[in-house]
PDB file of N, CA and C and ligand atoms in Angstrom:
ATOM      1  N   MET A   1       9.674 223.222  83.815  1.00  0.00           N
ATOM      2  CA  MET A   1       9.360 224.404  83.009  1.00  0.00           C
ATOM      3  C   MET A   1       9.283 225.623  83.930  1.00  0.00           C
ATOM      4  N   ASN A   2      10.019 226.671  83.622  1.00  0.00           N
ATOM      5  CA  ASN A   2       9.965 227.841  84.495  1.00  0.00           C
ATOM      6  C   ASN A   2       8.800 228.769  84.121  1.00  0.00           C
ATOM      7  N   ASP A   3       8.542 229.727  84.982  1.00  0.00           N
ATOM      8  CA  ASP A   3       7.381 230.590  84.785  1.00  0.00           C
ATOM      9  C   ASP A   3       7.415 231.343  83.458  1.00  0.00           C
ATOM     10  N   ALA A   4       8.622 231.785  83.061  1.00  0.00           N
ATOM     11  CA  ALA A   4       8.722 232.560  81.825  1.00  0.00           C
ATOM     12  C   ALA A   4       8.329 231.714  80.609  1.00  0.00           C
ATOM     13  N   THR A   5       8.822 230.468  80.594  1.00  0.00           N
ATOM     14  CA  THR A   5       8.458 229.560  79.497  1.00  0.00           C
ATOM     15  C   THR A   5       6.962 229.284  79.506  1.00  0.00           C
ATOM     16  N   ALA A   6       6.448 229.037  80.707  1.00  0.00           N
ATOM     17  CA  ALA A   6       5.019 228.757  80.836  1.00  0.00           C
ATOM     18  C   ALA A   6       4.197 229.933  80.345  1.00  0.00           C
ATOM     19  N   ARG A   7       4.627 231.142  80.711  1.00  0.00           N
ATOM     20  CA  ARG A   7       3.878 232.334  80.307  1.00  0.00           C
ATOM     21  C   ARG A   7       3.839 232.474  78.783  1.00  0.00           C
ATOM     22  N   VAL A   8       4.998 232.263  78.153  1.00  0.00           N
ATOM     23  CA  VAL A   8       5.046 232.366  76.695  1.00  0.00           C
ATOM     24  C   VAL A   8       4.097 231.352  76.059  1.00  0.00           C
ATOM     25  N   ARG A   9       4.150 230.113  76.583  1.00  0.00           N
ATOM     26  CA  ARG A   9       3.282 229.082  76.004  1.00  0.00           C
ATOM     27  C   ARG A   9       1.810 229.386  76.250  1.00  0.00           C
ATOM     28  N   LEU A  10       1.498 229.853  77.437  1.00  0.00           N
ATOM     29  CA  LEU A  10       0.095 230.165  77.760  1.00  0.00           C
ATOM     30  C   LEU A  10      -0.409 231.336  76.925  1.00  0.00           C
ATOM     31  N   GLU A  11       0.464 232.324  76.742  1.00  0.00           N
ATOM     32  CA  GLU A  11       0.026 233.485  75.968  1.00  0.00           C
ATOM     33  C   GLU A  11      -0.202 233.118  74.505  1.00  0.00           C
ATOM     34  N   SER A  12       0.617 232.197  73.989  1.00  0.00           N
ATOM     35  CA  SER A  12       0.382 231.813  72.602  1.00  0.00           C
ATOM     36  C   SER A  12      -0.873 230.948  72.490  1.00  0.00           C
ATOM     37  N   MET A  13      -1.133 230.142  73.532  1.00  0.00           N
ATOM     38  CA  MET A  13      -2.389 229.384  73.540  1.00  0.00           C
ATOM     39  C   MET A  13      -3.584 230.327  73.578  1.00  0.00           C
ATOM     40  N   LEU A  14      -3.441 231.380  74.361  1.00  0.00           N
ATOM     41  CA  LEU A  14      -4.528 232.343  74.513  1.00  0.00           C
ATOM     42  C   LEU A  14      -4.851 233.027  73.187  1.00  0.00           C
ATOM     43  N   SER A  15      -3.805 233.429  72.453  1.00  0.00           N
ATOM     44  CA  SER A  15      -4.107 234.124  71.200  1.00  0.00           C
ATOM     45  C   SER A  15      -4.666 233.145  70.169  1.00  0.00           C
ATOM     46  N   GLU A  16      -4.186 231.904  70.235  1.00  0.00           N
ATOM     47  CA  GLU A  16      -4.734 230.854  69.362  1.00  0.00           C
ATOM     48  C   GLU A  16      -6.229 230.635  69.670  1.00  0.00           C
ATOM     49  N   LEU A  17      -6.547 230.573  70.961  1.00  0.00           N
ATOM     50  CA  LEU A  17      -7.947 230.370  71.365  1.00  0.00           C
ATOM     51  C   LEU A  17      -8.815 231.551  70.966  1.00  0.00           C
ATOM     52  N   ASP A  18      -8.277 232.759  71.149  1.00  0.00           N
ATOM     53  CA  ASP A  18      -9.029 233.951  70.754  1.00  0.00           C
ATOM     54  C   ASP A  18      -9.363 233.910  69.269  1.00  0.00           C
ATOM     55  N   ARG A  19      -8.392 233.436  68.508  1.00  0.00           N
ATOM     56  CA  ARG A  19      -8.596 233.360  67.071  1.00  0.00           C
ATOM     57  C   ARG A  19      -9.692 232.338  66.740  1.00  0.00           C
ATOM     58  N   SER A  20      -9.590 231.133  67.356  1.00  0.00           N
ATOM     59  CA  SER A  20     -10.609 230.111  67.101  1.00  0.00           C
ATOM     60  C   SER A  20     -11.990 230.580  67.530  1.00  0.00           C
ATOM     61  N   ILE A  21     -12.037 231.242  68.689  1.00  0.00           N
ATOM     62  CA  ILE A  21     -13.332 231.709  69.185  1.00  0.00           C
ATOM     63  C   ILE A  21     -13.912 232.739  68.217  1.00  0.00           C
ATOM     64  N   GLY A  22     -13.063 233.600  67.709  1.00  0.00           N
ATOM     65  CA  GLY A  22     -13.501 234.582  66.714  1.00  0.00           C
ATOM     66  C   GLY A  22     -14.073 233.907  65.479  1.00  0.00           C
ATOM     67  N   ILE A  23     -13.399 232.854  65.022  1.00  0.00           N
ATOM     68  CA  ILE A  23     -13.868 232.133  63.841  1.00  0.00           C
ATOM     69  C   ILE A  23     -15.191 231.438  64.139  1.00  0.00           C
ATOM     70  N   LEU A  24     -15.255 230.785  65.316  1.00  0.00           N
ATOM     71  CA  LEU A  24     -16.475 230.051  65.674  1.00  0.00           C
ATOM     72  C   LEU A  24     -17.671 230.977  65.830  1.00  0.00           C
ATOM     73  N   ARG A  25     -17.417 232.176  66.304  1.00  0.00           N
ATOM     74  CA  ARG A  25     -18.510 233.131  66.464  1.00  0.00           C
ATOM     75  C   ARG A  25     -18.908 233.760  65.142  1.00  0.00           C
ATOM     76  N   GLY A  26     -18.175 233.423  64.099  1.00  0.00           N
ATOM     77  CA  GLY A  26     -18.505 233.970  62.797  1.00  0.00           C
ATOM     78  C   GLY A  26     -18.060 235.405  62.643  1.00  0.00           C
ATOM     79  N   ASP A  27     -16.995 235.743  63.349  1.00  0.00           N
ATOM     80  CA  ASP A  27     -16.392 237.055  63.200  1.00  0.00           C
ATOM     81  C   ASP A  27     -16.077 237.308  61.723  1.00  0.00           C
ATOM     82  N   PRO A  28     -16.653 238.361  61.131  1.00  0.00           N
ATOM     83  CA  PRO A  28     -16.424 238.600  59.700  1.00  0.00           C
ATOM     84  C   PRO A  28     -14.960 238.873  59.363  1.00  0.00           C
ATOM     85  N   ALA A  29     -14.184 239.251  60.378  1.00  0.00           N
ATOM     86  CA  ALA A  29     -12.769 239.515  60.126  1.00  0.00           C
ATOM     87  C   ALA A  29     -11.975 238.222  59.921  1.00  0.00           C
ATOM     88  N   SER A  30     -12.555 237.110  60.357  1.00  0.00           N
ATOM     89  CA  SER A  30     -11.877 235.837  60.137  1.00  0.00           C
ATOM     90  C   SER A  30     -12.839 234.856  59.477  1.00  0.00           C
ATOM     91  N   PRO A  31     -12.925 234.914  58.167  1.00  0.00           N
ATOM     92  CA  PRO A  31     -13.899 234.123  57.425  1.00  0.00           C
ATOM     93  C   PRO A  31     -13.717 232.625  57.678  1.00  0.00           C
ATOM     94  N   ARG A  32     -14.831 231.911  57.813  1.00  0.00           N
ATOM     95  CA  ARG A  32     -14.768 230.483  58.077  1.00  0.00           C
ATOM     96  C   ARG A  32     -14.446 229.710  56.811  1.00  0.00           C
ATOM     97  N   ASP A  33     -13.783 228.621  57.037  1.00  0.00           N
ATOM     98  CA  ASP A  33     -13.514 227.713  55.942  1.00  0.00           C
ATOM     99  C   ASP A  33     -14.742 226.829  55.752  1.00  0.00           C
ATOM    100  N   ARG A  34     -15.449 227.016  54.664  1.00  0.00           N
ATOM    101  CA  ARG A  34     -16.690 226.277  54.463  1.00  0.00           C
ATOM    102  C   ARG A  34     -16.442 224.923  53.808  1.00  0.00           C
ATOM    103  N   SER A  35     -15.256 224.696  53.325  1.00  0.00           N
ATOM    104  CA  SER A  35     -15.019 223.495  52.526  1.00  0.00           C
ATOM    105  C   SER A  35     -15.250 222.215  53.321  1.00  0.00           C
ATOM    106  N   ALA A  36     -14.959 222.243  54.622  1.00  0.00           N
ATOM    107  CA  ALA A  36     -15.123 221.046  55.435  1.00  0.00           C
ATOM    108  C   ALA A  36     -16.564 220.884  55.890  1.00  0.00           C
ATOM    109  N   ALA A  37     -17.386 221.880  55.654  1.00  0.00           N
ATOM    110  CA  ALA A  37     -18.728 221.868  56.217  1.00  0.00           C
ATOM    111  C   ALA A  37     -19.797 221.632  55.162  1.00  0.00           C
ATOM    112  N   ASP A  38     -19.407 221.152  53.981  1.00  0.00           N
ATOM    113  CA  ASP A  38     -20.424 221.016  52.939  1.00  0.00           C
ATOM    114  C   ASP A  38     -21.390 219.861  53.213  1.00  0.00           C
ATOM    115  N   ALA A  39     -20.905 218.822  53.916  1.00  0.00           N
ATOM    116  CA  ALA A  39     -21.831 217.783  54.363  1.00  0.00           C
ATOM    117  C   ALA A  39     -22.576 218.291  55.585  1.00  0.00           C
ATOM    118  N   GLY A  40     -23.731 217.706  55.900  1.00  0.00           N
ATOM    119  CA  GLY A  40     -24.437 218.088  57.125  1.00  0.00           C
ATOM    120  C   GLY A  40     -25.176 219.384  56.979  1.00  0.00           C
ATOM    121  N   SER A  41     -26.267 219.500  57.694  1.00  0.00           N
ATOM    122  CA  SER A  41     -27.105 220.691  57.574  1.00  0.00           C
ATOM    123  C   SER A  41     -26.521 221.845  58.372  1.00  0.00           C
ATOM    124  N   ASP A  42     -27.057 223.014  58.156  1.00  0.00           N
ATOM    125  CA  ASP A  42     -26.611 224.192  58.892  1.00  0.00           C
ATOM    126  C   ASP A  42     -26.897 224.053  60.377  1.00  0.00           C
ATOM    127  N   LEU A  43     -27.998 223.346  60.693  1.00  0.00           N
ATOM    128  CA  LEU A  43     -28.374 223.187  62.091  1.00  0.00           C
ATOM    129  C   LEU A  43     -27.329 222.368  62.835  1.00  0.00           C
ATOM    130  N   VAL A  44     -26.974 221.209  62.256  1.00  0.00           N
ATOM    131  CA  VAL A  44     -25.946 220.359  62.858  1.00  0.00           C
ATOM    132  C   VAL A  44     -24.653 221.157  62.991  1.00  0.00           C
ATOM    133  N   ASP A  45     -24.377 221.912  61.958  1.00  0.00           N
ATOM    134  CA  ASP A  45     -23.192 222.743  61.927  1.00  0.00           C
ATOM    135  C   ASP A  45     -23.194 223.746  63.082  1.00  0.00           C
ATOM    136  N   ALA A  46     -24.353 224.360  63.308  1.00  0.00           N
ATOM    137  CA  ALA A  46     -24.462 225.354  64.369  1.00  0.00           C
ATOM    138  C   ALA A  46     -24.312 224.701  65.738  1.00  0.00           C
ATOM    139  N   ASP A  47     -24.875 223.507  65.903  1.00  0.00           N
ATOM    140  CA  ASP A  47     -24.753 222.783  67.166  1.00  0.00           C
ATOM    141  C   ASP A  47     -23.304 222.445  67.454  1.00  0.00           C
ATOM    142  N   ARG A  48     -22.637 221.946  66.442  1.00  0.00           N
ATOM    143  CA  ARG A  48     -21.240 221.566  66.626  1.00  0.00           C
ATOM    144  C   ARG A  48     -20.399 222.796  66.913  1.00  0.00           C
ATOM    145  N   ASN A  49     -20.738 223.849  66.229  1.00  0.00           N
ATOM    146  CA  ASN A  49     -20.059 225.117  66.431  1.00  0.00           C
ATOM    147  C   ASN A  49     -20.194 225.601  67.876  1.00  0.00           C
ATOM    148  N   GLN A  50     -21.428 225.490  68.378  1.00  0.00           N
ATOM    149  CA  GLN A  50     -21.712 225.920  69.740  1.00  0.00           C
ATOM    150  C   GLN A  50     -20.918 225.062  70.733  1.00  0.00           C
ATOM    151  N   ALA A  51     -20.876 223.759  70.497  1.00  0.00           N
ATOM    152  CA  ALA A  51     -20.137 222.866  71.387  1.00  0.00           C
ATOM    153  C   ALA A  51     -18.650 223.206  71.378  1.00  0.00           C
ATOM    154  N   MET A  52     -18.112 223.456  70.190  1.00  0.00           N
ATOM    155  CA  MET A  52     -16.688 223.791  70.081  1.00  0.00           C
ATOM    156  C   MET A  52     -16.393 225.120  70.760  1.00  0.00           C
ATOM    157  N   LEU A  53     -17.359 226.031  70.633  1.00  0.00           N
ATOM    158  CA  LEU A  53     -17.201 227.353  71.242  1.00  0.00           C
ATOM    159  C   LEU A  53     -17.133 227.228  72.764  1.00  0.00           C
ATOM    160  N   GLU A  54     -17.983 226.337  73.317  1.00  0.00           N
ATOM    161  CA  GLU A  54     -17.974 226.152  74.766  1.00  0.00           C
ATOM    162  C   GLU A  54     -16.665 225.544  75.242  1.00  0.00           C
ATOM    163  N   VAL A  55     -16.170 224.557  74.493  1.00  0.00           N
ATOM    164  CA  VAL A  55     -14.893 223.933  74.851  1.00  0.00           C
ATOM    165  C   VAL A  55     -13.780 224.973  74.809  1.00  0.00           C
ATOM    166  N   ALA A  56     -13.773 225.786  73.746  1.00  0.00           N
ATOM    167  CA  ALA A  56     -12.728 226.798  73.595  1.00  0.00           C
ATOM    168  C   ALA A  56     -12.817 227.849  74.700  1.00  0.00           C
ATOM    169  N   ALA A  57     -14.045 228.236  75.054  1.00  0.00           N
ATOM    170  CA  ALA A  57     -14.221 229.255  76.094  1.00  0.00           C
ATOM    171  C   ALA A  57     -13.747 228.729  77.448  1.00  0.00           C
ATOM    172  N   ARG A  58     -14.033 227.435  77.708  1.00  0.00           N
ATOM    173  CA  ARG A  58     -13.609 226.837  78.970  1.00  0.00           C
ATOM    174  C   ARG A  58     -12.090 226.747  79.033  1.00  0.00           C
ATOM    175  N   HIS A  59     -11.522 226.330  77.904  1.00  0.00           N
ATOM    176  CA  HIS A  59     -10.077 226.221  77.816  1.00  0.00           C
ATOM    177  C   HIS A  59      -9.421 227.586  78.022  1.00  0.00           C
ATOM    178  N   ARG A  60     -10.023 228.597  77.391  1.00  0.00           N
ATOM    179  CA  ARG A  60      -9.492 229.952  77.501  1.00  0.00           C
ATOM    180  C   ARG A  60      -9.492 230.408  78.957  1.00  0.00           C
ATOM    181  N   ARG A  61     -10.572 230.079  79.688  1.00  0.00           N
ATOM    182  CA  ARG A  61     -10.651 230.447  81.085  1.00  0.00           C
ATOM    183  C   ARG A  61      -9.532 229.786  81.896  1.00  0.00           C
ATOM    184  N   SER A  62      -9.263 228.499  81.608  1.00  0.00           N
ATOM    185  CA  SER A  62      -8.231 227.831  82.398  1.00  0.00           C
ATOM    186  C   SER A  62      -6.838 228.374  82.059  1.00  0.00           C
ATOM    187  N   VAL A  63      -6.662 228.806  80.807  1.00  0.00           N
ATOM    188  CA  VAL A  63      -5.384 229.437  80.441  1.00  0.00           C
ATOM    189  C   VAL A  63      -5.223 230.767  81.180  1.00  0.00           C
ATOM    190  N   LEU A  64      -6.315 231.545  81.237  1.00  0.00           N
ATOM    191  CA  LEU A  64      -6.253 232.822  81.955  1.00  0.00           C
ATOM    192  C   LEU A  64      -5.961 232.621  83.435  1.00  0.00           C
ATOM    193  N   GLU A  65      -6.570 231.577  84.001  1.00  0.00           N
ATOM    194  CA  GLU A  65      -6.319 231.300  85.420  1.00  0.00           C
ATOM    195  C   GLU A  65      -4.867 230.903  85.656  1.00  0.00           C
ATOM    196  N   ALA A  66      -4.310 230.139  84.729  1.00  0.00           N
ATOM    197  CA  ALA A  66      -2.903 229.744  84.864  1.00  0.00           C
ATOM    198  C   ALA A  66      -1.998 230.974  84.800  1.00  0.00           C
ATOM    199  N   LEU A  67      -2.325 231.916  83.907  1.00  0.00           N
ATOM    200  CA  LEU A  67      -1.531 233.150  83.820  1.00  0.00           C
ATOM    201  C   LEU A  67      -1.629 233.941  85.121  1.00  0.00           C
ATOM    202  N   ARG A  68      -2.811 233.920  85.718  1.00  0.00           N
ATOM    203  CA  ARG A  68      -2.974 234.633  86.987  1.00  0.00           C
ATOM    204  C   ARG A  68      -2.153 233.952  88.085  1.00  0.00           C
ATOM    205  N   ARG A  69      -2.085 232.615  88.029  1.00  0.00           N
ATOM    206  CA  ARG A  69      -1.284 231.914  89.036  1.00  0.00           C
ATOM    207  C   ARG A  69       0.204 232.231  88.881  1.00  0.00           C
ATOM    208  N   ILE A  70       0.632 232.465  87.632  1.00  0.00           N
ATOM    209  CA  ILE A  70       2.028 232.881  87.438  1.00  0.00           C
ATOM    210  C   ILE A  70       2.243 234.231  88.135  1.00  0.00           C
ATOM    211  N   ASP A  71       1.295 235.163  87.934  1.00  0.00           N
ATOM    212  CA  ASP A  71       1.396 236.479  88.578  1.00  0.00           C
ATOM    213  C   ASP A  71       1.422 236.353  90.092  1.00  0.00           C
ATOM    214  N   ASP A  72       0.634 235.400  90.610  1.00  0.00           N
ATOM    215  CA  ASP A  72       0.562 235.216  92.060  1.00  0.00           C
ATOM    216  C   ASP A  72       1.731 234.412  92.611  1.00  0.00           C
ATOM    217  N   GLY A  73       2.560 233.882  91.709  1.00  0.00           N
ATOM    218  CA  GLY A  73       3.714 233.103  92.158  1.00  0.00           C
ATOM    219  C   GLY A  73       3.369 231.702  92.624  1.00  0.00           C
ATOM    220  N   CYS A  74       2.177 231.189  92.272  1.00  0.00           N
ATOM    221  CA  CYS A  74       1.845 229.823  92.686  1.00  0.00           C
ATOM    222  C   CYS A  74       1.599 228.931  91.486  1.00  0.00           C
ATOM    223  N   TYR A  75       2.157 229.322  90.348  1.00  0.00           N
ATOM    224  CA  TYR A  75       2.002 228.488  89.165  1.00  0.00           C
ATOM    225  C   TYR A  75       2.720 227.157  89.353  1.00  0.00           C
ATOM    226  N   GLY A  76       2.086 226.080  88.876  1.00  0.00           N
ATOM    227  CA  GLY A  76       2.728 224.769  88.967  1.00  0.00           C
ATOM    228  C   GLY A  76       2.397 224.035  90.253  1.00  0.00           C
ATOM    229  N   LEU A  77       1.634 224.698  91.138  1.00  0.00           N
ATOM    230  CA  LEU A  77       1.190 224.028  92.361  1.00  0.00           C
ATOM    231  C   LEU A  77      -0.280 223.652  92.207  1.00  0.00           C
ATOM    232  N   CYS A  78      -0.604 222.458  92.669  1.00  0.00           N
ATOM    233  CA  CYS A  78      -1.975 221.994  92.590  1.00  0.00           C
ATOM    234  C   CYS A  78      -2.871 222.901  93.428  1.00  0.00           C
ATOM    235  N   VAL A  79      -3.984 223.377  92.834  1.00  0.00           N
ATOM    236  CA  VAL A  79      -4.852 224.306  93.566  1.00  0.00           C
ATOM    237  C   VAL A  79      -5.620 223.608  94.686  1.00  0.00           C
ATOM    238  N   ASP A  80      -5.676 222.290  94.647  1.00  0.00           N
ATOM    239  CA  ASP A  80      -6.391 221.559  95.697  1.00  0.00           C
ATOM    240  C   ASP A  80      -5.485 221.124  96.837  1.00  0.00           C
ATOM    241  N   CYS A  81      -4.363 220.474  96.510  1.00  0.00           N
ATOM    242  CA  CYS A  81      -3.545 219.905  97.584  1.00  0.00           C
ATOM    243  C   CYS A  81      -2.244 220.678  97.795  1.00  0.00           C
ATOM    244  N   GLY A  82      -1.891 221.598  96.874  1.00  0.00           N
ATOM    245  CA  GLY A  82      -0.720 222.432  97.062  1.00  0.00           C
ATOM    246  C   GLY A  82       0.599 221.783  96.701  1.00  0.00           C
ATOM    247  N   ARG A  83       0.554 220.504  96.314  1.00  0.00           N
ATOM    248  CA  ARG A  83       1.802 219.882  95.878  1.00  0.00           C
ATOM    249  C   ARG A  83       2.109 220.325  94.463  1.00  0.00           C
ATOM    250  N   SER A  84       3.384 220.195  94.049  1.00  0.00           N
ATOM    251  CA  SER A  84       3.680 220.654  92.704  1.00  0.00           C
ATOM    252  C   SER A  84       3.152 219.673  91.664  1.00  0.00           C
ATOM    253  N   VAL A  85       2.620 220.253  90.604  1.00  0.00           N
ATOM    254  CA  VAL A  85       2.114 219.463  89.491  1.00  0.00           C
ATOM    255  C   VAL A  85       3.326 218.944  88.716  1.00  0.00           C
ATOM    256  N   PRO A  86       3.361 217.646  88.395  1.00  0.00           N
ATOM    257  CA  PRO A  86       4.537 217.092  87.712  1.00  0.00           C
ATOM    258  C   PRO A  86       4.864 217.832  86.411  1.00  0.00           C
ATOM    259  N   GLU A  87       6.164 217.999  86.215  1.00  0.00           N
ATOM    260  CA  GLU A  87       6.686 218.689  85.031  1.00  0.00           C
ATOM    261  C   GLU A  87       6.064 218.181  83.723  1.00  0.00           C
ATOM    262  N   GLY A  88       6.002 216.849  83.592  1.00  0.00           N
ATOM    263  CA  GLY A  88       5.487 216.253  82.350  1.00  0.00           C
ATOM    264  C   GLY A  88       4.045 216.663  82.080  1.00  0.00           C
ATOM    265  N   ARG A  89       3.275 216.797  83.161  1.00  0.00           N
ATOM    266  CA  ARG A  89       1.879 217.198  83.007  1.00  0.00           C
ATOM    267  C   ARG A  89       1.788 218.645  82.542  1.00  0.00           C
ATOM    268  N   LEU A  90       2.657 219.499  83.088  1.00  0.00           N
ATOM    269  CA  LEU A  90       2.656 220.905  82.685  1.00  0.00           C
ATOM    270  C   LEU A  90       3.159 221.072  81.259  1.00  0.00           C
ATOM    271  N   GLU A  91       4.082 220.188  80.875  1.00  0.00           N
ATOM    272  CA  GLU A  91       4.559 220.229  79.486  1.00  0.00           C
ATOM    273  C   GLU A  91       3.399 219.955  78.530  1.00  0.00           C
ATOM    274  N   ALA A  92       2.602 218.951  78.885  1.00  0.00           N
ATOM    275  CA  ALA A  92       1.496 218.559  78.011  1.00  0.00           C
ATOM    276  C   ALA A  92       0.343 219.557  78.105  1.00  0.00           C
ATOM    277  N   ARG A  93       0.094 220.039  79.328  1.00  0.00           N
ATOM    278  CA  ARG A  93      -1.022 220.973  79.545  1.00  0.00           C
ATOM    279  C   ARG A  93      -0.558 222.094  80.451  1.00  0.00           C
ATOM    280  N   PRO A  94       0.040 223.132  79.887  1.00  0.00           N
ATOM    281  CA  PRO A  94       0.586 224.219  80.720  1.00  0.00           C
ATOM    282  C   PRO A  94      -0.488 224.892  81.576  1.00  0.00           C
ATOM    283  N   GLU A  95      -1.763 224.722  81.209  1.00  0.00           N
ATOM    284  CA  GLU A  95      -2.837 225.373  81.966  1.00  0.00           C
ATOM    285  C   GLU A  95      -3.346 224.480  83.097  1.00  0.00           C
ATOM    286  N   ALA A  96      -2.751 223.274  83.258  1.00  0.00           N
ATOM    287  CA  ALA A  96      -3.230 222.363  84.298  1.00  0.00           C
ATOM    288  C   ALA A  96      -3.128 223.020  85.668  1.00  0.00           C
ATOM    289  N   SER A  97      -4.214 222.930  86.446  1.00  0.00           N
ATOM    290  CA  SER A  97      -4.214 223.585  87.751  1.00  0.00           C
ATOM    291  C   SER A  97      -4.192 222.573  88.888  1.00  0.00           C
ATOM    292  N   ARG A  98      -4.291 221.291  88.532  1.00  0.00           N
ATOM    293  CA  ARG A  98      -4.321 220.263  89.574  1.00  0.00           C
ATOM    294  C   ARG A  98      -3.391 219.122  89.218  1.00  0.00           C
ATOM    295  N   CYS A  99      -2.901 218.447  90.261  1.00  0.00           N
ATOM    296  CA  CYS A  99      -2.127 217.248  90.006  1.00  0.00           C
ATOM    297  C   CYS A  99      -3.076 216.156  89.509  1.00  0.00           C
ATOM    298  N   VAL A 100      -2.507 215.081  89.016  1.00  0.00           N
ATOM    299  CA  VAL A 100      -3.323 214.044  88.385  1.00  0.00           C
ATOM    300  C   VAL A 100      -4.363 213.481  89.357  1.00  0.00           C
ATOM    301  N   GLU A 101      -3.941 213.243  90.609  1.00  0.00           N
ATOM    302  CA  GLU A 101      -4.879 212.654  91.576  1.00  0.00           C
ATOM    303  C   GLU A 101      -6.065 213.576  91.834  1.00  0.00           C
ATOM    304  N   CYS A 102      -5.784 214.855  92.092  1.00  0.00           N
ATOM    305  CA  CYS A 102      -6.869 215.783  92.398  1.00  0.00           C
ATOM    306  C   CYS A 102      -7.782 215.961  91.187  1.00  0.00           C
ATOM    307  N   GLN A 103      -7.187 215.994  90.003  1.00  0.00           N
ATOM    308  CA  GLN A 103      -7.989 216.155  88.795  1.00  0.00           C
ATOM    309  C   GLN A 103      -8.915 214.964  88.598  1.00  0.00           C
ATOM    310  N   SER A 104      -8.405 213.751  88.820  1.00  0.00           N
ATOM    311  CA  SER A 104      -9.261 212.593  88.573  1.00  0.00           C
ATOM    312  C   SER A 104     -10.302 212.470  89.676  1.00  0.00           C
ATOM    313  N   ARG A 105      -9.939 212.868  90.893  1.00  0.00           N
ATOM    314  CA  ARG A 105     -10.928 212.870  91.967  1.00  0.00           C
ATOM    315  C   ARG A 105     -12.063 213.817  91.615  1.00  0.00           C
ATOM    316  N   ARG A 106     -11.673 214.994  91.104  1.00  0.00           N
ATOM    317  CA  ARG A 106     -12.653 215.998  90.750  1.00  0.00           C
ATOM    318  C   ARG A 106     -13.547 215.532  89.605  1.00  0.00           C
ATOM    319  N   GLU A 107     -12.948 214.841  88.635  1.00  0.00           N
ATOM    320  CA  GLU A 107     -13.736 214.379  87.499  1.00  0.00           C
ATOM    321  C   GLU A 107     -14.682 213.266  87.900  1.00  0.00           C
ATOM    322  N   ARG A 108     -14.266 212.454  88.883  1.00  0.00           N
ATOM    323  CA  ARG A 108     -15.164 211.386  89.355  1.00  0.00           C
ATOM    324  C   ARG A 108     -16.372 211.967  90.064  1.00  0.00           C
ATOM    325  N   ARG A 109     -16.180 213.096  90.740  1.00  0.00           N
ATOM    326  CA  ARG A 109     -17.269 213.702  91.493  1.00  0.00           C
ATOM    327  C   ARG A 109     -18.384 214.207  90.603  1.00  0.00           C
ATOM    328  N   ARG A 110     -18.033 214.604  89.379  1.00  0.00           N
ATOM    329  CA  ARG A 110     -19.017 215.178  88.482  1.00  0.00           C
ATOM    330  C   ARG A 110     -20.101 214.188  88.068  1.00  0.00           C
TER     331      ARG A 110
HETATM  332 ZN1   ZN B   1      -3.414 217.836  94.021  1.00  0.00          ZN
END
C-alpha cells in the first residue's frame, strides 16, 4: 500500500471516528439512536458509552500518529525496530505503528 492510499484510508477513518466520538459525547448535531439502548439502565449505558469513547479516542490518536508518519516519510516502518510493517498488517490496520513482534512484545509488557 503506498502512502497516498494509506492517507486516504486514514483520513476516512479519522472522519468516521470524529463522527462516532461526536455521537458518543451526545453532540446534539448527531442525535443518538436510542432504539438499541432501551434495555439496561442509563448508568450502564453511560459506562459503556464512556468505554467506547475511550477506545475511539485512542484509535483516533493512533490514526493521527500514522498520518504524521506519512508526513515524516516513515510510514509503514515499525516505530520500535525500524523494519517495514508487513503489507497485510497495514491493509487490515493502516494505523499500525509496529510490526507484529514488537506489538505483541509491547502488549505482553503491559
Ligand atoms: Zn518491530
